[in-house]
XYZ file of C-alpha atoms in Angstrom:
260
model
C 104.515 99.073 98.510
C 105.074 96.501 100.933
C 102.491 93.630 101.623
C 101.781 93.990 104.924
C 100.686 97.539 104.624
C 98.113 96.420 101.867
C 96.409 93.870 104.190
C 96.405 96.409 106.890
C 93.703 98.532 105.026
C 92.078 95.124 103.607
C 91.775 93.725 107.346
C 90.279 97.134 108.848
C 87.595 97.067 106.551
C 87.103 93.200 106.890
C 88.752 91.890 109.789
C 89.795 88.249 110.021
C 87.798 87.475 113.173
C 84.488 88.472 111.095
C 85.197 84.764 109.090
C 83.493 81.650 109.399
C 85.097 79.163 111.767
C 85.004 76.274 108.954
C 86.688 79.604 106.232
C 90.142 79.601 104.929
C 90.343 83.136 104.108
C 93.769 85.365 104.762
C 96.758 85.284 102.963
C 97.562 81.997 101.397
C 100.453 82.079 99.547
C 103.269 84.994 100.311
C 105.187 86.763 102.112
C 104.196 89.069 104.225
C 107.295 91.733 103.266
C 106.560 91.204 99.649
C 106.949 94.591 97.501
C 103.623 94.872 95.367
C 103.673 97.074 92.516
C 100.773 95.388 90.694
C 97.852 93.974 92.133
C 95.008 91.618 90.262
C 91.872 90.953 91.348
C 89.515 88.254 90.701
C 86.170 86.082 91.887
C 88.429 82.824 92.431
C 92.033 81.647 91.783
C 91.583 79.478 88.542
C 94.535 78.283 86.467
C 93.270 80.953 84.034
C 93.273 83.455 86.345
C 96.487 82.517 87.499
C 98.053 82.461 83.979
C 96.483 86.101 83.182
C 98.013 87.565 87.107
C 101.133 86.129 85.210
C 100.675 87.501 81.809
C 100.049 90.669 83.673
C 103.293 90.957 85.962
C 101.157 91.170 88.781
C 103.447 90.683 92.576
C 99.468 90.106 94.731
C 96.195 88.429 93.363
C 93.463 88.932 95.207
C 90.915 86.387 95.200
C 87.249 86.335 97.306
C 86.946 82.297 97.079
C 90.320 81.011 98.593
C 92.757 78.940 96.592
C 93.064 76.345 99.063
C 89.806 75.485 100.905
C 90.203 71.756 102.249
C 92.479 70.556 103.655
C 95.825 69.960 101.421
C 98.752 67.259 102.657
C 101.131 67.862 100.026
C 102.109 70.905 97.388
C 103.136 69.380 94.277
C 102.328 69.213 90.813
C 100.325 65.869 90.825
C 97.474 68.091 92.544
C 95.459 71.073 90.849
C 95.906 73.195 93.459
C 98.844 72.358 94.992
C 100.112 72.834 90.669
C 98.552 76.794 91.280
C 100.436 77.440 94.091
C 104.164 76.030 93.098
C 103.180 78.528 90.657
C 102.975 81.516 92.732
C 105.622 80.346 94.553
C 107.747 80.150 92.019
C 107.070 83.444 90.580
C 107.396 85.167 94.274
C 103.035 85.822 93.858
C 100.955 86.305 96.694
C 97.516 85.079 97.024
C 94.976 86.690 99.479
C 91.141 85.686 99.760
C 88.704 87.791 101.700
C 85.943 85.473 101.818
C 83.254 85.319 104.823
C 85.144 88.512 106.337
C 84.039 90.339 103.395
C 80.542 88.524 102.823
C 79.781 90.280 106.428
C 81.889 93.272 105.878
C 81.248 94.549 102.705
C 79.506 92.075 100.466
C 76.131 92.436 101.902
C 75.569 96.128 101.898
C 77.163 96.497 98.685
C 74.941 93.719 97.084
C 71.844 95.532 99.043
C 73.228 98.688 97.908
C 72.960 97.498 93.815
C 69.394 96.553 94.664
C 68.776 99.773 96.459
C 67.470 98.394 99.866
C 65.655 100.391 102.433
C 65.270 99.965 106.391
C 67.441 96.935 106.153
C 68.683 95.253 108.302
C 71.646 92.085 108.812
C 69.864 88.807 107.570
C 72.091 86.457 110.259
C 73.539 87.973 112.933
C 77.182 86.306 113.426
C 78.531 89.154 115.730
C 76.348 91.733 118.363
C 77.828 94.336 120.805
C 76.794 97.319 122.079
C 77.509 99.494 119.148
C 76.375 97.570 116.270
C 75.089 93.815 114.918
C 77.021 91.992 111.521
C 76.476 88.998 109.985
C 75.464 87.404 106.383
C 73.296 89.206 104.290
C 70.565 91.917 104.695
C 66.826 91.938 104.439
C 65.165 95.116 103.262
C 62.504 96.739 101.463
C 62.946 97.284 97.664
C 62.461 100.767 96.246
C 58.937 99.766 94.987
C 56.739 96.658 94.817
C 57.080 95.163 92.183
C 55.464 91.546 90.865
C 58.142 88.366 91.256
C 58.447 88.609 87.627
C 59.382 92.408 87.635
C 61.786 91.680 90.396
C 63.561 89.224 88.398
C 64.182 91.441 85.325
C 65.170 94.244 87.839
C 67.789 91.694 89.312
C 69.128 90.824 85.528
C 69.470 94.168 84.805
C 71.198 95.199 88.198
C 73.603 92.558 88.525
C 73.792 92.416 84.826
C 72.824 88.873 84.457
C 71.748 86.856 81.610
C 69.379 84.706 83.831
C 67.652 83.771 86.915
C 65.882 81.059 88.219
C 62.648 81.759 89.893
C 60.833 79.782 92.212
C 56.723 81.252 93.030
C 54.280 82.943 91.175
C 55.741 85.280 89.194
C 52.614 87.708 89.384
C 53.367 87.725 93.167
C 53.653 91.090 94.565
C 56.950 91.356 96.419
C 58.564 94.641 98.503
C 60.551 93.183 101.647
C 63.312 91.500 100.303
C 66.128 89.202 101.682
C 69.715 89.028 99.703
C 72.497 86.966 99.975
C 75.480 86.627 97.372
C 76.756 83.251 97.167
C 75.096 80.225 98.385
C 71.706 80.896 100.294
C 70.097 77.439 101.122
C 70.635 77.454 104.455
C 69.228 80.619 105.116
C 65.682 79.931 104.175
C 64.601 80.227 108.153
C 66.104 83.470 108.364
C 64.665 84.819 105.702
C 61.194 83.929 106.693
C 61.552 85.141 110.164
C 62.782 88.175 109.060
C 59.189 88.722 107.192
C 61.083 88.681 103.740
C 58.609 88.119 100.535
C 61.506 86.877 98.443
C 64.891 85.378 98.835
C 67.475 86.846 96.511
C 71.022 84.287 96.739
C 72.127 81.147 94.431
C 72.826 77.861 94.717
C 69.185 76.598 95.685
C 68.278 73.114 95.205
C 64.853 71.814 93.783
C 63.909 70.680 96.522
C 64.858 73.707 98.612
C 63.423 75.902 96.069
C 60.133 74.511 96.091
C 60.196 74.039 99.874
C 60.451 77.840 100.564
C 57.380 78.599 97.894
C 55.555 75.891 99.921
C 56.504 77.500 103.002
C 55.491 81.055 101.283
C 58.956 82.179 100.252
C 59.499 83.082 96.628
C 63.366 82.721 95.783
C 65.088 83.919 92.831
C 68.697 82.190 91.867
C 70.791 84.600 90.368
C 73.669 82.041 90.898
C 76.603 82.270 92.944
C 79.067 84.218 90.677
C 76.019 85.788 89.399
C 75.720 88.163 92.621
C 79.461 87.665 94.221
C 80.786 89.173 91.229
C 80.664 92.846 92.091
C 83.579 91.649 94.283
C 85.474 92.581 91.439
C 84.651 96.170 90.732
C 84.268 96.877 95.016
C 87.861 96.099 95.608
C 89.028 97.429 92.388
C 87.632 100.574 93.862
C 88.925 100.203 97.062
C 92.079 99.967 96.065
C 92.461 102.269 94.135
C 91.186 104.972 96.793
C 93.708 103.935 98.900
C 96.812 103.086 97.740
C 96.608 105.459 94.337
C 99.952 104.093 93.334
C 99.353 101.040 92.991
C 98.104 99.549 89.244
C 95.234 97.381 89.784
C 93.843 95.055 87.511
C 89.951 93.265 87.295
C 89.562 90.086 86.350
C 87.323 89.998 83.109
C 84.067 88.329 83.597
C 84.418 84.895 83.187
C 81.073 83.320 84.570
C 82.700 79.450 85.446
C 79.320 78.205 83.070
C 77.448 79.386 79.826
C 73.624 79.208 78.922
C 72.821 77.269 75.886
């Protein structure tokens, strides 16, 4: 099956103009007329990943965090990425990343939709018309209150996570909920104005963390792979549904740190 009909499908579901201005996401190594038998997809482009898309004989990986993110003068094996990508290159790969495209079309229902969100609604609106509003991540109420603490153990077990960090007291009773996979710092404001109890995202600082408590925010960090990682199993789906022919391939997980 040719390339271009692959990222047809991919881009009517999450359509390149959905991405952040400052993203990278789209098709980053390839051609566009490539022939793609086998398909693998994965969290972010590692050398390991890229070694097991070899192993595996797969012609497309699919990625949610793009390969190449800053900007990069030279392609060369002096340079970790640019080594990744005379890799692909050389092996006729192609790379695609859906990243903010997907965390607005598709990321944040289907993380609201592990957590079972009611009434919800989009966290940051990024795009309005007369038919409907998207943006990052969706605030809700969760299928029962619950103390902090209970919300936390309902998040491990969800998400299937070995930990969280939890900022406010953890006999706190909590029902409207905010969620956003992936790196939620900077949407702290929203989350408040929105009337959320508790923040559900990764990546929060100290001093952001105990800022939102302060501010009466409770936020639980279930890390950034910890929520973004149903990528994975979405697109696997996906896929699969519609282009049946295709073999797909998930990336095992491989959280990029361990607990000790």
């Amino acid at each position: 099956m040719r390339l271009d009909l692959i990222l047809q499908k991919l881009e009517e579901m999450s359509p390149p103009e959905y991405a952040a201005e400052w993203d990278n996401s789209g098709l980053l190594v390839g051609r566009r007329d490539k022939d793609v038998a086998t398909v693998y997809i994965a969290l972010d482009a590692t050398g390991e990943v890229v070694r097991d898309a070899m192993r595996a004989e797969a012609d497309m990986i699919l990625t949610h965090h793009p390969l190449i993110f800053g900007r990069l003068k030279k392609v060369n094996s002096e340079d970790f990425v640019g080594k990744r990508v005379l890799k692909l290159a050389a092996r006729d790969m192609c790379l695609y990343a859906m990243h903010t495209n997907f965390d607005v079309m598709g990321m944040a229902d289907a993380a609201a939709d592990v957590l079972g969100l009611k009434q919800r609604e989009v966290l940051e609106v990024t795009f309005e018309d007369d038919i409907s509003k998207e943006g990052f991540g969706r605030c809700g109420r969760l299928p029962q209150i619950m103390s902090l603490d209970e919300c936390a153990a309902y998040i491990k077990e969800k998400f299937e996570i070995e930990a969280v960090r939890v900022f406010g007291n953890g006999e706190l009773e909590v029902e409207r909920a905010a969620v956003l996979p992936g790196s939620g710092s900077s949407m702290i404001d929203e989350a408040l104005a929105r009337g959320a109890e508790v923040l559900i995202t990764g990546d929060i600082s100290h001093h952001d963390g105990i800022d939102a408590w302060e501010r009466g925010l409770a936020v639980i960090d279930a890390g950034h792979y910890g929520l973004e990682k149903i990528f994975i199993p979405y697109m696997e789906e996906f896929l699969k549904r519609h282009f049946p022919t295709l073999r797909i391939i998930g990336d095992i997980p491989r959280s990029p740190f361990h607990m000790v």
